mmCIF file of C-alpha atoms in Angstrom:
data_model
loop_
_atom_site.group_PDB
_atom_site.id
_atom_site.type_symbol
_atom_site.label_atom_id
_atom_site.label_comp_id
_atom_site.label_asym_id
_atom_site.label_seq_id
_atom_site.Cartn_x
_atom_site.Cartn_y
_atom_site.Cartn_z
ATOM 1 C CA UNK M 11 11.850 67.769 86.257
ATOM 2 C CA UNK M 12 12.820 70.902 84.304
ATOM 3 C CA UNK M 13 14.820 73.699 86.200
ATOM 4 C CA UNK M 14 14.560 76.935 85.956
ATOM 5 C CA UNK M 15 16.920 79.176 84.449
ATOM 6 C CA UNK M 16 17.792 82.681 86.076
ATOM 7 C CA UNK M 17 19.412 85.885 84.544
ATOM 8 C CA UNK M 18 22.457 87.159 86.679
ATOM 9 C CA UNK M 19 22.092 91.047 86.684
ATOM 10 C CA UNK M 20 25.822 91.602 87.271
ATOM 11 C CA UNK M 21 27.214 89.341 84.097
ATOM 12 C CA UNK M 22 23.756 89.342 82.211
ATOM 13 C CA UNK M 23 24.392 85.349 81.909
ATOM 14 C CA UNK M 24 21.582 82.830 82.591
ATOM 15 C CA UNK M 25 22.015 80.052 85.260
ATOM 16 C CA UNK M 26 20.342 76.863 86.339
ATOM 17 C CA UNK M 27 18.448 76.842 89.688
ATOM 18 C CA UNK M 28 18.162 73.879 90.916
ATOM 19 C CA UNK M 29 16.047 73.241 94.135
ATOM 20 C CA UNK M 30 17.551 72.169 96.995
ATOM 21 C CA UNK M 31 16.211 68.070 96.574
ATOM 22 C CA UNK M 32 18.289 68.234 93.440
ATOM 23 C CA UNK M 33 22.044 67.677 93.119
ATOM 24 C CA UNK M 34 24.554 68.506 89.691
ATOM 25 C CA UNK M 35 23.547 66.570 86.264
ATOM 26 C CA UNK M 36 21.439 63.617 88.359
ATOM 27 C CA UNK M 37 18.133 62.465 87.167
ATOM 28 C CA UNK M 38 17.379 61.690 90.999
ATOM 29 C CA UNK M 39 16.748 63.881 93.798
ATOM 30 C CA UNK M 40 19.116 64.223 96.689
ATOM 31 C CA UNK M 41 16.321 62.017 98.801
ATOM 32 C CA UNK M 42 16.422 58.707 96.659
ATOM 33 C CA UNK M 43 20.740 59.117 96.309
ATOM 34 C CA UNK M 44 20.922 59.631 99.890
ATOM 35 C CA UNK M 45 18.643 56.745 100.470
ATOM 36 C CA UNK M 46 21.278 54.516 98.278
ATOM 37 C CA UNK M 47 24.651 56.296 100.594
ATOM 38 C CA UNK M 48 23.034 55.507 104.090
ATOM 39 C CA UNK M 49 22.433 51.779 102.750
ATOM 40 C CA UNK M 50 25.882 51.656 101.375
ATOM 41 C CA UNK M 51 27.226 53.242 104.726
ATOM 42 C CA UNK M 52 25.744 50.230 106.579
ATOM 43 C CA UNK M 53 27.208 47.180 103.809
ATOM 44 C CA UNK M 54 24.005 47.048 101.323
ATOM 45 C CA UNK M 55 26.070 46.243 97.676
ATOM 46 C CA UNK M 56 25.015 48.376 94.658
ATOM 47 C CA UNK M 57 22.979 45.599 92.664
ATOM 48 C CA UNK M 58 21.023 45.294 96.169
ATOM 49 C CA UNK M 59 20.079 48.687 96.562
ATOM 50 C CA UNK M 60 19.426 49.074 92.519
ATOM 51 C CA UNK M 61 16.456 46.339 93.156
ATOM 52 C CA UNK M 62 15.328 48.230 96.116
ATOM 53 C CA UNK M 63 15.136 51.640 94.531
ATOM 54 C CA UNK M 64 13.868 50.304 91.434
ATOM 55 C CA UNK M 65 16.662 52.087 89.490
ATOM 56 C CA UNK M 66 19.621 50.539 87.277
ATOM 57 C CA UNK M 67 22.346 48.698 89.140
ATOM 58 C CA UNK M 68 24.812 51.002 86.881
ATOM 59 C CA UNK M 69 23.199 54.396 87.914
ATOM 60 C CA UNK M 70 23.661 53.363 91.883
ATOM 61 C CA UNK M 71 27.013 52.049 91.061
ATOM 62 C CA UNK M 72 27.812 55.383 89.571
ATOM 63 C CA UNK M 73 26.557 57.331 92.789
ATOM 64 C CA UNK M 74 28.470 55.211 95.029
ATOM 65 C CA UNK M 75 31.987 55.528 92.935
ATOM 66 C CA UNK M 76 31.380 59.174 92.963
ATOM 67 C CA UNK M 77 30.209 59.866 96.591
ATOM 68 C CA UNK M 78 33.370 57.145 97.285
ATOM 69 C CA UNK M 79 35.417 59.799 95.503
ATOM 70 C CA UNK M 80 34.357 62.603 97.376
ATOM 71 C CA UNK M 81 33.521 61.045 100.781
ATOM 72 C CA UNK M 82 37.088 62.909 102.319
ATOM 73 C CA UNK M 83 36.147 65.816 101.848
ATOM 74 C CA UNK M 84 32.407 66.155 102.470
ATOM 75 C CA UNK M 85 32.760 64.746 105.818
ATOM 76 C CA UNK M 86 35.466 67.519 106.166
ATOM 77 C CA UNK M 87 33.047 69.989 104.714
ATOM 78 C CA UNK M 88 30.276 68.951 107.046
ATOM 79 C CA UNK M 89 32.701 68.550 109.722
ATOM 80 C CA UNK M 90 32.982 72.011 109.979
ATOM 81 C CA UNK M 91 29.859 73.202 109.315
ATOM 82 C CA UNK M 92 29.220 70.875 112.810
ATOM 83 C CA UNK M 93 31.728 72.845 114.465
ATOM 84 C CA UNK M 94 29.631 76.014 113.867
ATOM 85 C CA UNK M 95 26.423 74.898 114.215
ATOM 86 C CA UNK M 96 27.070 73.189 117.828
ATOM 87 C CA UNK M 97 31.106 74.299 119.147
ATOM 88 C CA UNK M 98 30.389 71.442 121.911
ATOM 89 C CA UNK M 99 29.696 68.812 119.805
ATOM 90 C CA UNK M 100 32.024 65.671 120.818
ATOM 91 C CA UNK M 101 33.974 63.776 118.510
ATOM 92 C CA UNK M 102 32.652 61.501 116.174
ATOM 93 C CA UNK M 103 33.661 57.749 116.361
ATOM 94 C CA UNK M 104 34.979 56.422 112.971
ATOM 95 C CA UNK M 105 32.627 53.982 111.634
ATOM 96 C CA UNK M 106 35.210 52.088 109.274
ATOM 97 C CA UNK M 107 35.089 53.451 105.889
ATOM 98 C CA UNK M 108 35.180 57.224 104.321
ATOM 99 C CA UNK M 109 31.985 56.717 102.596
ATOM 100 C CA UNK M 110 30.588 55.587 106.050
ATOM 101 C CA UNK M 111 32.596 58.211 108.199
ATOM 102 C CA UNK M 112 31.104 60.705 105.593
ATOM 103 C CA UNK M 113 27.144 59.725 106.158
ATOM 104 C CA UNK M 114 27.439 59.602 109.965
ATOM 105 C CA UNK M 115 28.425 63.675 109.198
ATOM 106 C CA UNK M 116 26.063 64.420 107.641
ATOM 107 C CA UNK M 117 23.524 62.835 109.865
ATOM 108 C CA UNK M 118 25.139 64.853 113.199
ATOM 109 C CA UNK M 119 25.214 67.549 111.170
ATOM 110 C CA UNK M 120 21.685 67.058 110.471
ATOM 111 C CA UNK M 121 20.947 67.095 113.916
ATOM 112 C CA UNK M 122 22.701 69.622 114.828
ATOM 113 C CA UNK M 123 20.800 71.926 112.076
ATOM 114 C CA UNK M 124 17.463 70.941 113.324
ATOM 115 C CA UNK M 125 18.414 71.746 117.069
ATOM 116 C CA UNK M 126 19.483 74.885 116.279
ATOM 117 C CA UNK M 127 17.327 76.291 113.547
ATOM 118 C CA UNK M 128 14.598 74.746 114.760
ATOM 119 C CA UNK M 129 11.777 75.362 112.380
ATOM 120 C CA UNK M 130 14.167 77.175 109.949
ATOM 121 C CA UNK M 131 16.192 74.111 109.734
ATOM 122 C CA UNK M 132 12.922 71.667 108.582
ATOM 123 C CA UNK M 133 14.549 70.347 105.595
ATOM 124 C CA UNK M 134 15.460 66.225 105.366
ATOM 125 C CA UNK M 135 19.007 65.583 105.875
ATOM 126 C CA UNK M 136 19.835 65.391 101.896
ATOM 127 C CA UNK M 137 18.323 68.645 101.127
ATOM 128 C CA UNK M 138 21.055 70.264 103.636
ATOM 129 C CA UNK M 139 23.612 68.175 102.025
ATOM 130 C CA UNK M 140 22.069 69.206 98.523
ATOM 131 C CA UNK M 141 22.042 73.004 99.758
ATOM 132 C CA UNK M 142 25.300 72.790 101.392
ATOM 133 C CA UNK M 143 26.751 71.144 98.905
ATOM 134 C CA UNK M 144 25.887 73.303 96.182
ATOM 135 C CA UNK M 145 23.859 70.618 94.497
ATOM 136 C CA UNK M 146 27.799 69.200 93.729
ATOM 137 C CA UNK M 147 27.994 66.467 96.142
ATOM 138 C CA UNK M 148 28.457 64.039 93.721
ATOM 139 C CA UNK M 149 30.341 65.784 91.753
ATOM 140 C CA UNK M 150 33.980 64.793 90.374
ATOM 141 C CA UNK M 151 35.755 67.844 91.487
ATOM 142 C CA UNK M 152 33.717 67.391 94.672
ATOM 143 C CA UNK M 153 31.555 69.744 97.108
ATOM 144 C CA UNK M 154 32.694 73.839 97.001
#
């Protein structure tokens, strides 16, 4: 995939759009990365999930370090964006590890979107995260 490049009309400087499957300087779209995070979430080892997604065990190691990096604070991004999407929403149990804590987030989260947007809100879990995100999720100075 090639992305488009846009022309601010403010600065006169082009940018990249990306589209919202795609996150920052990956080769993979958000769906197949947050394929690779849910398994990881659950125990599934990188060399595992490389056979699975027929990718190399280094690239999935690479996502997990990062999203292992950044896990804090996108499930305190996304905790927040729960907060305004549903105020009633009830705590959400720790599941063990940040990485983990993180995904279960974004899922809720996820939920939350589709119950509330309804038909607006139609887009797979990962493409929120990609959207909300910025496209920077994995990312090492982390989500905006």
């Amino acid at each position: 995939m090639r992305p488009s490049r846009g022309r601010c009309s403010v600065c006169r400087a082009t940018h990249v759009l990306l589209a919202v499957s795609c996150l920052v300087r990956r080769a993979d779209g958000a769906e197949v990365i947050g394929t690779a995070l849910v398994a990881k979430a659950t125990g599934v080892g990188h060399r595992r999930l490389a056979a699975r997604l027929g990718r190399p065990a280094s690239t999935v190691r690479g996502w997990l370090r990062a999203f292992a990096c950044n896990a804090d604070r996108v499930g305190a991004l996304f905790a927040g964006l729960l907060v305004e999407l549903d105020p009633l929403a009830g705590p959400i149990a720790p599941r063990g590890s940040g990485v983990a804590d993180a995904v279960e987030v974004i899922g809720v989260v996820a939920a939350a979107a589709r119950r509330r947007l309804g038909v607006l809100g139609a887009v797979s879990p990962w493409q929120l995260v990609a959207a909300v995100t910025g496209g920077r999720l994995l990312f090492p100075s982390g989500p905006d």
